[in-house]
Coordinates of C-alpha atoms (C1' of nucleotides) in Angstrom, one line a residue:
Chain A
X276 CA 55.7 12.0 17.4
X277 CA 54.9 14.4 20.2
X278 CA 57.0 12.8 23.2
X279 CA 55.5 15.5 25.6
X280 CA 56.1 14.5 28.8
X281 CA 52.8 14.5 30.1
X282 CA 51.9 18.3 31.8
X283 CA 51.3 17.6 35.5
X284 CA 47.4 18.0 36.4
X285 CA 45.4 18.4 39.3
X286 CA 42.9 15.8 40.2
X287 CA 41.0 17.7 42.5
X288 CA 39.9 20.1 40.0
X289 CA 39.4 17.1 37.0
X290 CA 37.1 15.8 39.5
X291 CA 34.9 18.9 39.7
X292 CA 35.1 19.5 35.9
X293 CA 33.6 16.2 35.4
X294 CA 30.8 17.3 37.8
X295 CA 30.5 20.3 36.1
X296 CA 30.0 18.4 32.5
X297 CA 28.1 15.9 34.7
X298 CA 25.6 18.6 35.4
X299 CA 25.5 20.2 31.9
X300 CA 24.3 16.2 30.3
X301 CA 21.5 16.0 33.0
X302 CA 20.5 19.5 33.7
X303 CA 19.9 18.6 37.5
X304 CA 21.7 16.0 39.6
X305 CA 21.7 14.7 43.6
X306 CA 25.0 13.9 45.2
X307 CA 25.0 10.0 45.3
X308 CA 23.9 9.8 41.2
X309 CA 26.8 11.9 40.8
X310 CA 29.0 10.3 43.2
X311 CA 27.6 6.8 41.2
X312 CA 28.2 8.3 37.9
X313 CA 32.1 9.4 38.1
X314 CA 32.8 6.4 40.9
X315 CA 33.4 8.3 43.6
X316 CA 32.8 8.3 47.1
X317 CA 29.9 10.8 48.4
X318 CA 31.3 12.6 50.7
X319 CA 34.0 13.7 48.0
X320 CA 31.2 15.1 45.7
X321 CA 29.7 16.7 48.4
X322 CA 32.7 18.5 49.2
X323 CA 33.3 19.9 45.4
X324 CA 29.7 20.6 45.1
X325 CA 29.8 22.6 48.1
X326 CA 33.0 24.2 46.7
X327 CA 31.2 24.9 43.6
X328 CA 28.3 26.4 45.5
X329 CA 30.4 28.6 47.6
X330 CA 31.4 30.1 44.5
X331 CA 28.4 30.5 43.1
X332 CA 28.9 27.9 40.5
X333 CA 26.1 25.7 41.1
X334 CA 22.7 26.9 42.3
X335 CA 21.0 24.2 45.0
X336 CA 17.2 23.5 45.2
X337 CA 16.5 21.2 47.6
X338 CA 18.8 18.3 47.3
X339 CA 19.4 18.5 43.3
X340 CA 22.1 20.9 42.0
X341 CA 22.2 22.6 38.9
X342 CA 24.7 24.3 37.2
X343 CA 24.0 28.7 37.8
X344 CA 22.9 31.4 35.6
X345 CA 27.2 32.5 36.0
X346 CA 27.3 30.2 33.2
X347 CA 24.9 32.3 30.8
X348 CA 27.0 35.2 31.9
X349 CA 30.4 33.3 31.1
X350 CA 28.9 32.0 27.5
X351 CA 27.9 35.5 26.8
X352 CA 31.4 36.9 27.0
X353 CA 32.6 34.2 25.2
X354 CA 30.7 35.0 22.5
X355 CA 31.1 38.3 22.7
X356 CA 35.0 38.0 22.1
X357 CA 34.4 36.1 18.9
X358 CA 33.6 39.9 17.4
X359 CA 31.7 38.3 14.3
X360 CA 28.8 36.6 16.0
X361 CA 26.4 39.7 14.8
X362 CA 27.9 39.6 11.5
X363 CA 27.0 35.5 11.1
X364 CA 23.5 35.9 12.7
X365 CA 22.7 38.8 10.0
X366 CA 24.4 36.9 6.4
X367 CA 23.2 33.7 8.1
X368 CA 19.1 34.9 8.0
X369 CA 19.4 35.9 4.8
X370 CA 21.4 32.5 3.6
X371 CA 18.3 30.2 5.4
X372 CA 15.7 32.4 3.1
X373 CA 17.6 32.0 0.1
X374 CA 18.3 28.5 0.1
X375 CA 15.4 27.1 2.6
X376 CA 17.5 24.7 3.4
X377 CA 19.2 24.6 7.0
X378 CA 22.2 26.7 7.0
X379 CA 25.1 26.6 9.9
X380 CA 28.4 28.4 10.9
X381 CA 31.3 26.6 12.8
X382 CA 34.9 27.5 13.6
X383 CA 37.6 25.1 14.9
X384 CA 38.7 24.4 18.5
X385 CA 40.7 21.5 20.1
X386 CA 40.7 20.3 17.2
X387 CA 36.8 19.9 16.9
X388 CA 34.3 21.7 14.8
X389 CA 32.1 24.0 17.3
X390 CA 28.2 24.8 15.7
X391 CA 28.3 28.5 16.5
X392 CA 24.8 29.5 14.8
X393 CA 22.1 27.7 12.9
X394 CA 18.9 28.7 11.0
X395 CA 16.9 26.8 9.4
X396 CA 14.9 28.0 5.8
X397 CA 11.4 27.1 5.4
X398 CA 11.8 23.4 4.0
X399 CA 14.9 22.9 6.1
X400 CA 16.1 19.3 7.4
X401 CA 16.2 19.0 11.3
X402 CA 19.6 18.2 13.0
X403 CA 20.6 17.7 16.3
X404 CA 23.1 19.9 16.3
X405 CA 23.3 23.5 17.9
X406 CA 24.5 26.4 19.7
X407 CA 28.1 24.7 20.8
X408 CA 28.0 21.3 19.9
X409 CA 31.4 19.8 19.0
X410 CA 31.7 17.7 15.6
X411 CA 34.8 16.1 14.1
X412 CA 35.8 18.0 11.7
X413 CA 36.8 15.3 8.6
X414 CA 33.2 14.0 8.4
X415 CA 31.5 17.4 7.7
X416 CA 31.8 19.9 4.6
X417 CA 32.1 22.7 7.4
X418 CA 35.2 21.0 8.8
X419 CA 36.7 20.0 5.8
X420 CA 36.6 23.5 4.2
X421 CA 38.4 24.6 7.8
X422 CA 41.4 22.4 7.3
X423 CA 41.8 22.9 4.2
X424 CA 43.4 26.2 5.0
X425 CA 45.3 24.6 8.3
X426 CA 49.0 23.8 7.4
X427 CA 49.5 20.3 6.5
X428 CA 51.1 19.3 10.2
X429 CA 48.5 21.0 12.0
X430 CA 46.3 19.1 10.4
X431 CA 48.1 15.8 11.0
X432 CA 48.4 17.1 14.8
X433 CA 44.3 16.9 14.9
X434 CA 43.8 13.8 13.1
X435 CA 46.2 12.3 15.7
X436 CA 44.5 13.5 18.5
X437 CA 40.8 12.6 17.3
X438 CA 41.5 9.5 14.3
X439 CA 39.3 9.4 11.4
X440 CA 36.1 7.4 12.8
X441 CA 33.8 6.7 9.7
X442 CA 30.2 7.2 10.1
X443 CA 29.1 5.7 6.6
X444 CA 30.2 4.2 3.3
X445 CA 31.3 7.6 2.2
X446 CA 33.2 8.5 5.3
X447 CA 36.6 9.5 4.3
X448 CA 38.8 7.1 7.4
X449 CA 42.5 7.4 5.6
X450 CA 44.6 10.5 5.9
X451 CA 46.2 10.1 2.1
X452 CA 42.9 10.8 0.9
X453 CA 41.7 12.9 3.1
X454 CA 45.0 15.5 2.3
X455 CA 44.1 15.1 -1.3
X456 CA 40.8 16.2 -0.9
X457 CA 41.6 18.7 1.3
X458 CA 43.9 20.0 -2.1
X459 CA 41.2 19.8 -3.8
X460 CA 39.1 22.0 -1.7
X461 CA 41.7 24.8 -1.1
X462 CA 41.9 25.5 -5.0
X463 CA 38.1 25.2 -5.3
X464 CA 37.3 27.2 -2.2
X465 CA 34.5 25.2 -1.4
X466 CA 33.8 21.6 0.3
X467 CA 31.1 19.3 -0.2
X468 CA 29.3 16.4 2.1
X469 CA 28.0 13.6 0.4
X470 CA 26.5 11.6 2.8
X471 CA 29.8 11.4 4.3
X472 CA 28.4 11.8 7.9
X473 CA 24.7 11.1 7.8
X474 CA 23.1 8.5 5.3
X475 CA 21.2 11.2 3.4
X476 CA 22.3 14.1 4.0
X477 CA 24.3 16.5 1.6
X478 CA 25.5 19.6 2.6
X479 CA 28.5 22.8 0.8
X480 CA 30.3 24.8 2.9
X481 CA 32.8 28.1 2.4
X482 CA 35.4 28.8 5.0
X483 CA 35.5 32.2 6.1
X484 CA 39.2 33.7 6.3
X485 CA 40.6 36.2 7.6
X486 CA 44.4 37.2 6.1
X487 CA 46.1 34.6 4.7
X488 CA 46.3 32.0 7.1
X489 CA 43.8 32.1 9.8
X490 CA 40.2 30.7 8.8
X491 CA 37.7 31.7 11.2
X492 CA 35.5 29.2 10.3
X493 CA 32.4 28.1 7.8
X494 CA 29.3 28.3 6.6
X495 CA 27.6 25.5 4.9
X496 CA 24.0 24.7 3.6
X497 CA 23.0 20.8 4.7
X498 CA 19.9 19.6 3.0
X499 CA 18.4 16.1 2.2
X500 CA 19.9 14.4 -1.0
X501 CA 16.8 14.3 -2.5
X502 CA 16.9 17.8 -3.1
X503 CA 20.8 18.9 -3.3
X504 CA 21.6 17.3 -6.9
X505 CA 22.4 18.8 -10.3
X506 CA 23.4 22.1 -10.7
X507 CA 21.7 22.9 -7.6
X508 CA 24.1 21.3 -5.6
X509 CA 27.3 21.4 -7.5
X510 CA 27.4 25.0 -8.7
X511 CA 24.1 27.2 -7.3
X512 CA 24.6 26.2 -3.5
X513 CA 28.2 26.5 -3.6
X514 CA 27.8 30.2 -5.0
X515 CA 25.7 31.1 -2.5
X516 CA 27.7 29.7 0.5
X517 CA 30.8 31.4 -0.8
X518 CA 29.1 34.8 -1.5
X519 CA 27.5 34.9 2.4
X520 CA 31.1 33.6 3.4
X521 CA 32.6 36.5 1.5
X522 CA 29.9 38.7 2.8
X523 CA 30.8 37.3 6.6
X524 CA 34.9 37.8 5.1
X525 CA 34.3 41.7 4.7
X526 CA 32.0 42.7 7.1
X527 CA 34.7 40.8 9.9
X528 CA 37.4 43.3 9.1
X529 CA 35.3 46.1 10.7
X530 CA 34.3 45.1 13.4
Chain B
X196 CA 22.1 33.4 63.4
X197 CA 23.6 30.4 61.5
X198 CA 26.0 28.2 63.3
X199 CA 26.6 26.8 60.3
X200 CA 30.2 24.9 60.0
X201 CA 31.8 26.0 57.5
X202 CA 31.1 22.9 54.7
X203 CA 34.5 21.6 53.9
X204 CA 35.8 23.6 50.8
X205 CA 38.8 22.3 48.7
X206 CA 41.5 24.7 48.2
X207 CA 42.4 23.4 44.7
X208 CA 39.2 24.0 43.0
X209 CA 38.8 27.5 44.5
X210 CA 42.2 28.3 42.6
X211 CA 40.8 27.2 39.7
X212 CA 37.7 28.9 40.0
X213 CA 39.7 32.1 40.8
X214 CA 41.2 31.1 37.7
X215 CA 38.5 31.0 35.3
X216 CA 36.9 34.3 36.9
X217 CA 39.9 36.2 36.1
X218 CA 39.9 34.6 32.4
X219 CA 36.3 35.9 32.1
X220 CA 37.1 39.4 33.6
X221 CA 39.8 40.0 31.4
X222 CA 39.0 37.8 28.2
X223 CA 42.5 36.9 28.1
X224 CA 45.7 36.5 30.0
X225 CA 49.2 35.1 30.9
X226 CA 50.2 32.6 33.4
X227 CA 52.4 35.4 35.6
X228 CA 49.7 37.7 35.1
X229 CA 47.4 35.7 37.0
X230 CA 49.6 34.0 39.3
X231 CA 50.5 38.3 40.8
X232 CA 46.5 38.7 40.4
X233 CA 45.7 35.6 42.5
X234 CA 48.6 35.8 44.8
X235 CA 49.9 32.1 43.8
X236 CA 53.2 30.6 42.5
X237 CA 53.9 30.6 38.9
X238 CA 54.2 26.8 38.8
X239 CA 51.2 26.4 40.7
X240 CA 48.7 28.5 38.3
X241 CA 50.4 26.8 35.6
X242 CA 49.2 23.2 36.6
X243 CA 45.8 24.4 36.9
X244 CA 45.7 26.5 33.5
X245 CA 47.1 23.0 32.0
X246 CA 44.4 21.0 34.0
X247 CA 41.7 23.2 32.3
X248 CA 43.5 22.9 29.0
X249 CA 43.7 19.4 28.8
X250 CA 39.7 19.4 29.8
X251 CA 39.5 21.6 27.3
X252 CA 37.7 24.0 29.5
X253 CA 40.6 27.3 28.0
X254 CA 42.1 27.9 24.7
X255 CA 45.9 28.1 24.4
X256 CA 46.9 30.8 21.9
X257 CA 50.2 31.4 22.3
X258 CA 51.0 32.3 26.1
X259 CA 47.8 33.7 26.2
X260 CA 45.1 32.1 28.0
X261 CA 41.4 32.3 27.2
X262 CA 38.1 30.2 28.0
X263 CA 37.1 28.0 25.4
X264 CA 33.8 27.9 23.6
X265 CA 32.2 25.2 25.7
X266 CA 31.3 27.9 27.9
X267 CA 29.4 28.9 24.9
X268 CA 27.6 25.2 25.1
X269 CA 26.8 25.4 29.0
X270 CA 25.7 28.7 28.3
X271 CA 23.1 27.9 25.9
X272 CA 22.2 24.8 28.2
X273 CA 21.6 27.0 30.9
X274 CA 19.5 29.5 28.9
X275 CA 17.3 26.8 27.6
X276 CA 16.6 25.3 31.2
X277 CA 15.0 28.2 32.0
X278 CA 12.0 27.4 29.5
X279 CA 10.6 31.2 29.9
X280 CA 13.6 32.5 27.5
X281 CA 11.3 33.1 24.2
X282 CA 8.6 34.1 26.0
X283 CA 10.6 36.9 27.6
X284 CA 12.2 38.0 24.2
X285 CA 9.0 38.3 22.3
X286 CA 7.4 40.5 25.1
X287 CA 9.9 42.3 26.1
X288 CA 10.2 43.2 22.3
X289 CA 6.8 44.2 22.5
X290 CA 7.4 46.3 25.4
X291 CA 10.3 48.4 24.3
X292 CA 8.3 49.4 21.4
X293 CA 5.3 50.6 23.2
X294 CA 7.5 52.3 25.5
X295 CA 10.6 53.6 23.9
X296 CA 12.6 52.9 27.1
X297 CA 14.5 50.1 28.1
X298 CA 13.3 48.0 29.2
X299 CA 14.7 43.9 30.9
X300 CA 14.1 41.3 32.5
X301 CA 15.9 39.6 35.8
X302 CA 16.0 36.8 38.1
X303 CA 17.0 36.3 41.1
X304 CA 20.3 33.5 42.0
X305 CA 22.3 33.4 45.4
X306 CA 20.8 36.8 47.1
X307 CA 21.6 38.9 43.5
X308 CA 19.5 39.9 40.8
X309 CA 20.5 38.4 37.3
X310 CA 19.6 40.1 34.1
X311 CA 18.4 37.8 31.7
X312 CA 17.5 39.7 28.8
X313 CA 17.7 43.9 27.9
X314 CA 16.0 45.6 24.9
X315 CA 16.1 49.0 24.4
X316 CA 13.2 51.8 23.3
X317 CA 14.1 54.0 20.2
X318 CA 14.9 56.6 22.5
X319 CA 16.6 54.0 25.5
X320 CA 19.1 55.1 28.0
X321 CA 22.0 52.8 27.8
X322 CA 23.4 50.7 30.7
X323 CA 26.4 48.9 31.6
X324 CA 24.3 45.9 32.3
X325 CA 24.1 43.0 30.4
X326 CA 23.3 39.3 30.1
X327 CA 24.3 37.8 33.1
X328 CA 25.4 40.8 35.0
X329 CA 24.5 40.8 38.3
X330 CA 22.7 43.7 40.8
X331 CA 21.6 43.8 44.7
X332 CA 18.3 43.4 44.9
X333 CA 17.0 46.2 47.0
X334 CA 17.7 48.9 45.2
X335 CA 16.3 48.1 42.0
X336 CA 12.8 48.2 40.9
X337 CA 13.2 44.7 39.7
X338 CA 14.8 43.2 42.4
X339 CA 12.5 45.0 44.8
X340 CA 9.6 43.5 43.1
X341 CA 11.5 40.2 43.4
X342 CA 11.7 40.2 47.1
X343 CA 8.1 41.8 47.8
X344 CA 7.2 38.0 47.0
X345 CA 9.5 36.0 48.8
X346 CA 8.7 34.8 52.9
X347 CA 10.5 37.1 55.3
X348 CA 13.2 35.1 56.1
X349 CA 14.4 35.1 53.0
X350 CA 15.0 38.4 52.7
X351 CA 16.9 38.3 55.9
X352 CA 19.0 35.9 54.7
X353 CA 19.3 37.5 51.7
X354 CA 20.6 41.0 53.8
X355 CA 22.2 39.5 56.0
X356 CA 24.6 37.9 52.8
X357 CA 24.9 40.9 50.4
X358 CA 24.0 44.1 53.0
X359 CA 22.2 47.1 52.3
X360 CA 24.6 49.2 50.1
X361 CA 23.9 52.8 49.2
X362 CA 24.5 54.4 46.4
X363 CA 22.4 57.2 45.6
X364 CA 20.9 59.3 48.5
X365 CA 17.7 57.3 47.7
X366 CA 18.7 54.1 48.1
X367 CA 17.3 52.4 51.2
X368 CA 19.9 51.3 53.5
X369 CA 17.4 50.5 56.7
X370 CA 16.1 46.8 56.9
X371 CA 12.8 47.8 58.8
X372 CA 12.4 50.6 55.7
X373 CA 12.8 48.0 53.3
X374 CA 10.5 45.7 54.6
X375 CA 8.0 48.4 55.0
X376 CA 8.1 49.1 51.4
X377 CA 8.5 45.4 50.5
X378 CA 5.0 45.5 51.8
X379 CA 3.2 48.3 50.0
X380 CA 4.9 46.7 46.6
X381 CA 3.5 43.2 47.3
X382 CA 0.0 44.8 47.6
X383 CA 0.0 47.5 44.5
X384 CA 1.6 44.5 42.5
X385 CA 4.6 46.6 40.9
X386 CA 7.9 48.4 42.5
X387 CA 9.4 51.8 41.8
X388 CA 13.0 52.9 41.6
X389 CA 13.1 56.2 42.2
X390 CA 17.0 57.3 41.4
X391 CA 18.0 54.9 44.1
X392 CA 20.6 53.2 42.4
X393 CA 21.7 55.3 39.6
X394 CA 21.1 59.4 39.9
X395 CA 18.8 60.6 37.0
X396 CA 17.6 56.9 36.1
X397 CA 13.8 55.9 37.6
X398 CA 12.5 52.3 36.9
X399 CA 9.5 50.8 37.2
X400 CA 9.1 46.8 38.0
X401 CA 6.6 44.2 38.0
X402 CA 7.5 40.5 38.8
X403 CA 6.3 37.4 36.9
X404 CA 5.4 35.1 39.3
X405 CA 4.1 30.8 39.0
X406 CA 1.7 30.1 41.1
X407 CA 1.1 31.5 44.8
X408 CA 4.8 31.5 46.3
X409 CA 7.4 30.8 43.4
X410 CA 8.6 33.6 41.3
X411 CA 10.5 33.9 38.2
X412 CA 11.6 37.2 37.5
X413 CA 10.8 40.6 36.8
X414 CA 9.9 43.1 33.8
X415 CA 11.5 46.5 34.2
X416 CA 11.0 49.8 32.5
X417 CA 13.8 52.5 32.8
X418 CA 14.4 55.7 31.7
X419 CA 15.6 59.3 32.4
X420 CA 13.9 61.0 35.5
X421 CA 13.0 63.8 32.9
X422 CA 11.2 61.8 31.0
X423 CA 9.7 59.4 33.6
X424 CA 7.1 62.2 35.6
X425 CA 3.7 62.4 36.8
X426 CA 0.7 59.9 35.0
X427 CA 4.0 58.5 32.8
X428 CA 5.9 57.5 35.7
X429 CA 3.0 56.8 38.2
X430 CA 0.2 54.7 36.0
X431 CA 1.0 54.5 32.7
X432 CA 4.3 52.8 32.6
X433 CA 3.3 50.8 36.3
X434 CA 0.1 49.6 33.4
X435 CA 2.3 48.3 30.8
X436 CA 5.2 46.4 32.5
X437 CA 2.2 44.6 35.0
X438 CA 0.3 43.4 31.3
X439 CA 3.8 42.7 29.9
X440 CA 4.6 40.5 32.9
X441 CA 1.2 39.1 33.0
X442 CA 1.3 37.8 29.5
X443 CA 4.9 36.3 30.4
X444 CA 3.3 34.2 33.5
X445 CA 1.0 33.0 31.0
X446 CA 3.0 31.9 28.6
X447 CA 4.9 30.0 30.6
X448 CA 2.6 28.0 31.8
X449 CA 2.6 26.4 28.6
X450 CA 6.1 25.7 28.0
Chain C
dG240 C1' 6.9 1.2 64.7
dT241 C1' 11.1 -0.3 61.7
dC242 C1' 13.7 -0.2 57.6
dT243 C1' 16.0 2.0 54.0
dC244 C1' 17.4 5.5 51.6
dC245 C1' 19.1 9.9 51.4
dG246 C1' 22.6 14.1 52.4
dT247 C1' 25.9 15.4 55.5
dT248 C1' 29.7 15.2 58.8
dT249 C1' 33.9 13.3 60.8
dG250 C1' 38.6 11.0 61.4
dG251 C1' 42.4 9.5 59.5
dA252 C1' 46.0 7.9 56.2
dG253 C1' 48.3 8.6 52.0
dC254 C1' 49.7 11.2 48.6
dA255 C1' 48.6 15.2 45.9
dC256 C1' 49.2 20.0 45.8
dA257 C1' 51.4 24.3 46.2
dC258 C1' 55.8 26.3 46.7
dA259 C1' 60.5 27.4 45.6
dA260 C1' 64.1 27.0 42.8
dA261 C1' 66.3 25.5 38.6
dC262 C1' 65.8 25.5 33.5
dA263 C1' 64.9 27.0 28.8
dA264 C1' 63.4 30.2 25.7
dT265 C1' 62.4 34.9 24.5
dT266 C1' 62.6 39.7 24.9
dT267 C1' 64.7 43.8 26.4
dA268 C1' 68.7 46.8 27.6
dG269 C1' 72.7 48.7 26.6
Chain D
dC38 C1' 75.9 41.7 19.6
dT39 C1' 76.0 40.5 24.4
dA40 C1' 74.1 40.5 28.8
dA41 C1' 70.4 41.0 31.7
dA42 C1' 65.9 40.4 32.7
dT43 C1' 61.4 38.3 31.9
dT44 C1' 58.9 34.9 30.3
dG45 C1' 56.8 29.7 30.5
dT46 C1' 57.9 25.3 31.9
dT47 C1' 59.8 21.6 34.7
dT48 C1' 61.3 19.2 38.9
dG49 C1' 61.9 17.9 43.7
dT50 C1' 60.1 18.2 48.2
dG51 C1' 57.4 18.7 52.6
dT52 C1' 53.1 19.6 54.4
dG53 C1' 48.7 19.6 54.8
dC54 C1' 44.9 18.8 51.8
dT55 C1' 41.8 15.3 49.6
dC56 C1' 39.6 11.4 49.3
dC57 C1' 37.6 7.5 51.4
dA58 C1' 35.1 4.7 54.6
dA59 C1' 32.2 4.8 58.2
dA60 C1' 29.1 7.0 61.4
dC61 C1' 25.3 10.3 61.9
dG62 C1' 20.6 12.2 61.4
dG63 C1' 16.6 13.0 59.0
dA64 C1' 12.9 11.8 55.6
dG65 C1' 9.9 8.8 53.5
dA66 C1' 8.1 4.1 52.7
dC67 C1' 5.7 0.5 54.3

DNA sequence: GTCTCCGTTTGGAGCACACAAACAATTTAG
DNA sequence: CTAAATTGTTTGTGTGCTCCAAACGGAGAC
């Protein structure tokens, strides 16, 4: 498929990534757990820590290192340039009181889904997902209602990269169906989860576009099945998460 | 002072943090654009930008460049370690209302002050700061009532890293002045900035300390000299941001 | 007291990195 | 429309940087 001859990379700097998402999983770390942990040699961490600390990438106290507020300052801007993160946290309150269920917005990167926002409504199931959090993006209404608005090879380019992994029964793990589905979804405008990554969990989602071709990611309501059945779940919830995805739609455009 | 060898750095990982600094200054760019910025080879800035891409540590949107949204994840990691985050947002809500100023909050990382969270008054001056921006410490009110609690020779460490820079006529540029201020703070318990970094703007500071020697920040008030005068400026304001902190030290005890 | 575990430093060998130059693919100039 | 000028990307190459192993020194443990 992709022959791409692989881009030459530097190993110094994959090493201190990995020490940097090393950091970010235990919140504080000391050189040799570090060292143990990536299979290197200790005076080698040492080295990029102090690199990273020269920088003012990691703070030290004591003999543990943690990763430094620059990062708060980094995600800030991040989210910043996304330009709709207001807009989401406003429709979003609003969606959680409606529904009282738990109520989420993602977009795409890398080929992943990435939780931007979550509220949860009053009766709303608890997840661990948040602020960040990378999910494949086949298993999930969210993700499904993202690609399909991708063209046909870019989706084939991410479920190359990541496979189909199936999580339950429902799981959908081959690509024929998943495309037709994904048909199904673009005329509909709306995707639904049917236990499809949690045993017991349903969830709707809208994608949010902007133009013709760029989707700038979902909203979707996830609640137990118990209670998302009937009309409920196949024709209320869906109206509501395409109206705050419209609402998200419009309110994008000036801002 | 400190002999101090210079820790070994590696040269690879400073390009990249270079790298990911410029990225965050500029939201986006191209590889020449950063390899004229940085001084470095095209090819050379090019391996690093594909490094961070395969780690998925940037976004590749065309020949643009920017930083992904996991910096949006360590980000949020980051703010949560901190613990104290809630309890600074509801007060500091509280505060702004009473007040009608702006009113923040800072900490203090590698010799700078780092503002954590900003809410403005009804009637609040606005400021370039923001979430994560960073500030010398001596002459704000904040960072001022940072160092009033920290052992001497800290603060000389501090000075000797970062300097005494002016920048209005007010600002204290002497060491032995400082200190001698330092002291009257730590015994009245809240700090004043009178125009000393930013003509027209006066602050008043309070810090949040845990226990006898740690502290965590600082609760600031600002506002236009005009409106900050007399009892305003010199009890009533000095009254609220010492209650405001104080309720923030006791909060986070418990969390 | 010794023993063991840290973090840090050092010396050295191997190869990885940064550069320059060639290449390819666009864009600009004319 | 062609030619020239910029892009991003790739490749080859020498140097000097990185990584490792081992030694050092300090802090607890017992």
């Amino acid at each position: 498929m992709t022959p791409k001859t692989n881009p030459r990379t530097i190993q110094a700097v994959g090493i201190t990534l990995e020490v940097i998402d090393y950091l970010h999983e235990h919140d504080r770390a000391r050189v040799t757990e570090i060292a143990d942990a990536l299979d290197r040699s200790k005076g080698t961490i040492h080295c990029h820590l102090a690199t990273l600390l020269e920088k003012e990438h990691v703070v030290k106290d004591g003999d543990d290192y943690q990763l430094s507020l620059r990062y708060l300052e980094l995600g800030e801007r991040v989210k910043d340039r996304l330009g709709i993160y207001d807009v989401v946290t406003d429709e979003l309150s609003d969606l959680a009181e409606q529904s009282n269920e738990l109520v989420q917005f993602a977009t795409e990167e890398h080929g992943k889904g990435v939780y931007l926002y979550k509220k949860g409504g009053e009766r709303a199931v608890q997840t661990a997902s948040s602020i960040g959090k990378r999910e494949y993006l086949h298993c999930t209404s969210l993700g499904k209602s993202i690609l399909a608005h991708y063209p046909r090879e870019r989706v084939e380019a991410i479920i190359d990269r990541h496979g189909l992994p199936g999580y339950t029964p429902n799981t959908t793990t081959s690509s024929t169906e998943l495309f037709e589905e994904l048909e199904t979804i673009r005329d509909r405008g709306y995707a639904f989860d049917d236990e499809e990554k949690i045993e017991g969990l349903r969830c709707v989602a809208a994608p949010v576009k902007a133009g013709e071709d760029e989707v700038l990611g979902a909203v979707s309501i996830s609640g137990p099945s118990s209670r998302m059945t009937g009309d409920r779940y196949r024709e209320e919830l869906p109206d509501m998460v395409s109206r705050s995805a419209n609402v998200i739609e419009i309110n994008a455009k000036f801002s």
